[in-house]
Tab-separated table of C-alpha atoms in Angstrom:
chain	number	residue	atom	x	y	z
D	53	GLN	CA	120.713	101.324	88.853
D	54	LYS	CA	117.741	102.621	90.707
D	55	GLU	CA	118.554	105.078	93.250
D	56	VAL	CA	117.220	102.551	95.931
D	57	GLU	CA	116.223	99.666	95.404
D	58	GLN	CA	114.758	97.188	98.053
D	59	ASN	CA	113.332	93.644	97.868
D	60	SER	CA	109.625	94.129	96.427
D	61	GLY	CA	108.849	90.892	98.417
D	62	PRO	CA	106.357	89.447	99.849
D	63	LEU	CA	108.366	88.170	102.572
D	64	SER	CA	106.358	86.162	105.124
D	65	VAL	CA	107.609	85.385	108.423
D	66	PRO	CA	106.267	83.777	111.652
D	67	GLU	CA	104.960	85.888	114.632
D	68	GLY	CA	107.619	86.206	117.334
D	69	ALA	CA	110.962	85.484	114.391
D	70	ILE	CA	113.229	88.925	113.643
D	71	ALA	CA	112.124	89.930	110.066
D	72	SER	CA	114.764	91.763	108.016
D	73	LEU	CA	114.205	94.340	105.206
D	74	ASN	CA	117.601	95.332	103.292
D	75	CYS	CA	117.575	98.564	100.902
D	76	THR	CA	120.506	99.868	98.742
D	77	TYR	CA	121.167	103.088	97.005
D	78	SER	CA	123.440	104.190	94.646
D	79	ASP	CA	124.885	107.505	96.277
D	80	ARG	CA	128.124	106.829	98.166
D	81	GLY	CA	127.741	110.753	99.398
D	82	SER	CA	124.473	109.783	100.861
D	83	GLN	CA	124.133	111.119	104.412
D	84	SER	CA	120.169	110.620	105.501
D	85	PHE	CA	118.295	107.304	105.946
D	86	PHE	CA	114.734	106.465	106.784
D	87	TRP	CA	112.379	103.681	107.443
D	88	TYR	CA	108.537	103.942	106.631
D	89	ARG	CA	106.299	101.765	107.654
D	90	GLN	CA	102.602	101.584	105.060
D	91	TYR	CA	99.261	100.065	105.655
D	92	SER	CA	97.127	99.807	102.726
D	93	GLY	CA	95.211	102.898	102.263
D	94	LYS	CA	97.447	105.096	104.571
D	95	SER	CA	99.947	107.287	104.851
D	96	PRO	CA	103.646	106.431	105.424
D	97	GLU	CA	104.792	106.555	109.014
D	98	LEU	CA	108.563	107.147	110.547
D	99	ILE	CA	109.655	103.864	111.941
D	100	MET	CA	113.685	104.616	112.051
D	101	PHE	CA	115.953	107.041	111.532
D	102	ILE	CA	119.912	106.941	110.976
D	103	TYR	CA	122.648	108.953	109.849
D	104	SER	CA	125.672	107.214	111.307
D	105	ASN	CA	127.011	104.165	110.379
D	106	GLY	CA	126.170	101.205	112.545
D	107	ASP	CA	123.377	99.780	114.661
D	108	LYS	CA	120.512	101.921	116.248
D	109	GLU	CA	118.246	100.677	118.542
D	110	ASP	CA	114.157	101.903	118.908
D	111	GLY	CA	112.073	99.765	120.735
D	112	ARG	CA	111.678	96.306	118.650
D	113	PHE	CA	112.909	97.714	115.472
D	114	THR	CA	117.078	97.872	114.877
D	115	ALA	CA	118.425	100.219	112.039
D	116	GLN	CA	121.912	99.101	110.576
D	117	LEU	CA	123.952	101.498	107.955
D	118	ASN	CA	126.982	100.444	106.117
D	119	LYS	CA	128.168	103.742	103.878
D	120	ALA	CA	130.792	101.500	102.661
D	121	SER	CA	128.787	99.080	101.110
D	122	GLN	CA	125.719	101.301	100.284
D	123	TYR	CA	123.310	99.628	102.078
D	124	VAL	CA	120.521	100.084	104.734
D	125	SER	CA	118.603	97.420	106.856
D	126	LEU	CA	115.652	97.281	109.244
D	127	LEU	CA	115.180	94.343	111.654
D	128	ILE	CA	112.164	93.807	113.128
D	129	ARG	CA	112.546	91.613	116.569
D	130	ASP	CA	109.352	89.550	118.044
D	131	SER	CA	107.508	90.322	114.882
D	132	GLN	CA	103.932	90.790	115.660
D	133	PRO	CA	100.609	90.313	113.369
D	134	SER	CA	100.463	94.601	113.375
D	135	ASP	CA	103.377	94.229	111.487
D	136	SER	CA	102.118	93.379	108.452
D	137	ALA	CA	102.494	96.113	106.479
D	138	THR	CA	104.792	97.977	103.207
D	139	TYR	CA	107.887	99.117	104.609
D	140	LEU	CA	109.691	102.266	102.282
D	141	CYS	CA	113.210	102.694	102.751
D	142	ALA	CA	114.123	106.501	101.925
D	143	VAL	CA	117.529	108.308	101.357
D	144	ILE	CA	118.403	112.296	100.576
D	145	LEU	CA	120.799	111.485	97.971
D	146	THR	CA	123.304	114.414	97.072
D	147	THR	CA	122.364	113.650	93.541
D	148	GLY	CA	118.966	115.486	92.588
D	149	ASN	CA	118.481	117.044	96.498
D	150	GLN	CA	115.479	115.201	97.435
D	151	PHE	CA	113.855	112.563	99.559
D	152	TYR	CA	114.177	109.082	97.385
D	153	PHE	CA	111.898	106.536	98.674
D	154	GLY	CA	112.453	102.973	97.338
D	155	THR	CA	109.857	100.617	96.107
D	156	GLY	CA	108.748	99.024	99.512
D	157	THR	CA	109.067	95.546	100.687
D	158	SER	CA	105.502	94.132	101.538
D	159	LEU	CA	105.755	92.293	104.751
D	160	THR	CA	103.123	89.455	106.063
D	161	VAL	CA	103.863	88.319	110.217
D	162	ILE	CA	102.009	84.608	109.980
D	163	PRO	CA	100.259	84.211	113.714
Z	121	ASP	CA	96.565	110.964	115.346
Z	122	THR	CA	98.963	112.645	112.721
Z	123	GLU	CA	100.266	116.240	113.746
Z	124	VAL	CA	99.932	117.046	109.756
Z	125	THR	CA	96.468	117.829	109.546
Z	126	GLN	CA	95.024	116.808	105.692
Z	127	THR	CA	91.141	117.956	104.245
Z	128	PRO	CA	89.513	116.740	102.891
Z	129	LYS	CA	90.254	112.515	103.288
Z	130	HIS	CA	88.324	111.750	100.107
Z	131	LEU	CA	87.609	114.187	97.063
Z	132	VAL	CA	85.506	113.219	93.828
Z	133	MET	CA	85.487	115.833	91.267
Z	134	GLY	CA	85.047	116.107	87.261
Z	135	MET	CA	87.371	117.000	84.829
Z	136	THR	CA	85.848	120.231	84.775
Z	137	ASN	CA	85.660	120.983	88.476
Z	138	LYS	CA	88.217	123.079	89.995
Z	139	LYS	CA	88.894	121.918	93.950
Z	140	SER	CA	91.587	122.383	96.654
Z	141	LEU	CA	93.491	120.401	99.223
Z	142	LYS	CA	94.479	121.578	102.426
Z	143	CYS	CA	97.173	121.074	104.719
Z	144	GLU	CA	98.150	122.163	108.013
Z	145	GLN	CA	100.950	121.473	110.748
Z	146	HIS	CA	101.498	123.134	114.298
Z	147	MET	CA	105.025	121.217	115.039
Z	148	GLY	CA	107.084	124.797	113.526
Z	149	HIS	CA	108.408	123.045	110.577
Z	150	ARG	CA	109.737	125.556	108.044
Z	151	ALA	CA	109.543	122.473	104.735
Z	152	MET	CA	106.232	121.457	103.450
Z	153	TYR	CA	105.933	118.822	100.624
Z	154	TRP	CA	103.647	117.406	97.972
Z	155	TYR	CA	103.747	113.717	97.154
Z	156	LYS	CA	101.408	111.738	94.688
Z	157	GLN	CA	101.572	108.311	95.293
Z	158	LYS	CA	99.395	105.542	93.339
Z	159	ALA	CA	98.673	102.381	94.227
Z	160	LYS	CA	101.396	99.908	95.176
Z	161	LYS	CA	104.282	102.471	93.928
Z	162	PRO	CA	106.109	104.898	96.362
Z	163	PRO	CA	105.236	108.294	97.319
Z	164	GLU	CA	106.358	110.476	94.101
Z	165	LEU	CA	108.084	113.963	94.920
Z	166	MET	CA	106.008	116.473	93.063
Z	167	PHE	CA	106.258	120.184	94.997
Z	168	VAL	CA	108.670	121.463	98.235
Z	169	TYR	CA	108.218	124.498	99.751
Z	170	SER	CA	111.054	125.691	102.025
Z	171	TYR	CA	110.297	128.700	103.947
Z	172	GLU	CA	107.451	129.496	102.485
Z	173	LYS	CA	108.701	129.975	99.189
Z	174	LEU	CA	109.110	126.801	95.976
Z	175	SER	CA	112.132	125.576	95.845
Z	176	ILE	CA	111.460	122.333	93.782
Z	177	ASN	CA	109.105	122.085	90.535
Z	178	GLU	CA	109.264	118.175	89.764
Z	179	SER	CA	108.039	119.061	86.303
Z	180	VAL	CA	103.890	118.955	87.470
Z	181	PRO	CA	101.579	119.696	85.019
Z	182	SER	CA	100.384	123.519	85.476
Z	183	ARG	CA	96.942	121.641	86.166
Z	184	PHE	CA	98.181	121.424	89.852
Z	185	SER	CA	98.646	124.402	91.198
Z	186	PRO	CA	100.721	125.368	94.651
Z	187	GLU	CA	100.341	127.948	97.446
Z	188	CYS	CA	101.822	128.396	100.600
Z	189	PRO	CA	99.976	131.467	102.225
Z	190	ASN	CA	102.126	130.829	105.675
Z	191	SER	CA	104.586	128.729	107.760
Z	192	SER	CA	101.917	126.012	108.384
Z	193	LEU	CA	99.402	125.962	105.868
Z	194	LEU	CA	99.789	124.486	102.295
Z	195	ASN	CA	97.332	123.903	99.760
Z	196	LEU	CA	97.084	122.754	96.382
Z	197	HIS	CA	94.486	123.869	93.612
Z	198	LEU	CA	93.861	121.675	91.179
Z	199	HIS	CA	91.845	122.047	87.920
Z	200	ALA	CA	90.825	120.635	84.436
Z	201	LEU	CA	92.387	117.161	86.283
Z	202	GLN	CA	92.337	114.322	83.976
Z	203	PRO	CA	91.175	110.331	85.284
Z	204	GLU	CA	94.939	109.234	85.229
Z	205	ASP	CA	95.578	111.912	88.183
Z	206	SER	CA	93.439	109.727	90.184
Z	207	ALA	CA	95.937	108.724	93.675
Z	208	LEU	CA	96.773	109.310	97.188
Z	209	TYR	CA	97.827	112.865	97.512
Z	210	LEU	CA	100.535	112.996	100.701
Z	211	CYS	CA	101.518	116.046	102.518
Z	212	ALA	CA	104.661	116.146	104.678
Z	213	SER	CA	106.938	118.773	106.714
Z	214	SER	CA	110.030	118.634	108.094
Z	215	GLN	CA	111.863	121.303	110.067
Z	216	GLU	CA	114.109	121.784	107.576
Z	217	ALA	CA	113.961	120.400	103.823
Z	218	LEU	CA	116.347	118.089	102.655
Z	219	SER	CA	117.415	117.336	105.866
Z	220	LYS	CA	115.336	116.293	108.586
Z	221	PRO	CA	112.647	113.037	108.415
Z	222	LEU	CA	109.588	113.422	106.374
Z	223	HIS	CA	106.434	113.540	108.691
Z	224	PHE	CA	103.045	112.874	106.572
Z	225	GLY	CA	99.747	113.873	107.436
Z	226	ASN	CA	96.662	110.797	106.394
Z	227	GLY	CA	96.649	111.959	103.001
Z	228	THR	CA	93.407	112.992	100.273
Z	229	ARG	CA	92.578	110.435	98.390
Z	230	LEU	CA	91.457	111.362	94.904
Z	231	THR	CA	89.295	110.332	92.133
Z	232	VAL	CA	88.942	112.262	88.876
Z	233	THR	CA	85.758	111.095	86.870
């Protein structure tokens, strides 16, 4: 099992819909979780971070964390074409002592 | 605009060249990182500096040599690279090592010919 797993997609949603991106991780002791957005040819940009179980909202973005099930998700409401990018999930694992990135999910928002 | 500045944006070098990548941050962060990213792959950790000391070296070949002259600067010295080293090299910083979000620079696109 990989340390951090994401569905690579591509995920396509129509403009205005909710995009749901999921990530699972292997280390039950992990405490810190991050979502990054990366446009093609650009560097990753921090979207959200979450440390506690439950939901955390920031504008159109909601991060959800369930430590018992070892998954973290990102919801994007009212999706816009400008949201089209690769979304990377990152977890600080207690084993290995570093940030582990998932392989990313490619999202396309169709106008 | 990012608060982590990387230079140059693009670099083309031959296999016998010596070059350096530079990174600067003025956010007061105490940890700085070098990542390598190939196309359609996630960033891959190379080095971590915490309080100006090298704390993690992910078994990177010696042709890559990091340097942290002070808490704001991070360099990556390159020598005798191979074509497979062509990639996007990302610098990042965080308030503390391995406990706070990473903030990435815009990256240096390196091509080795």
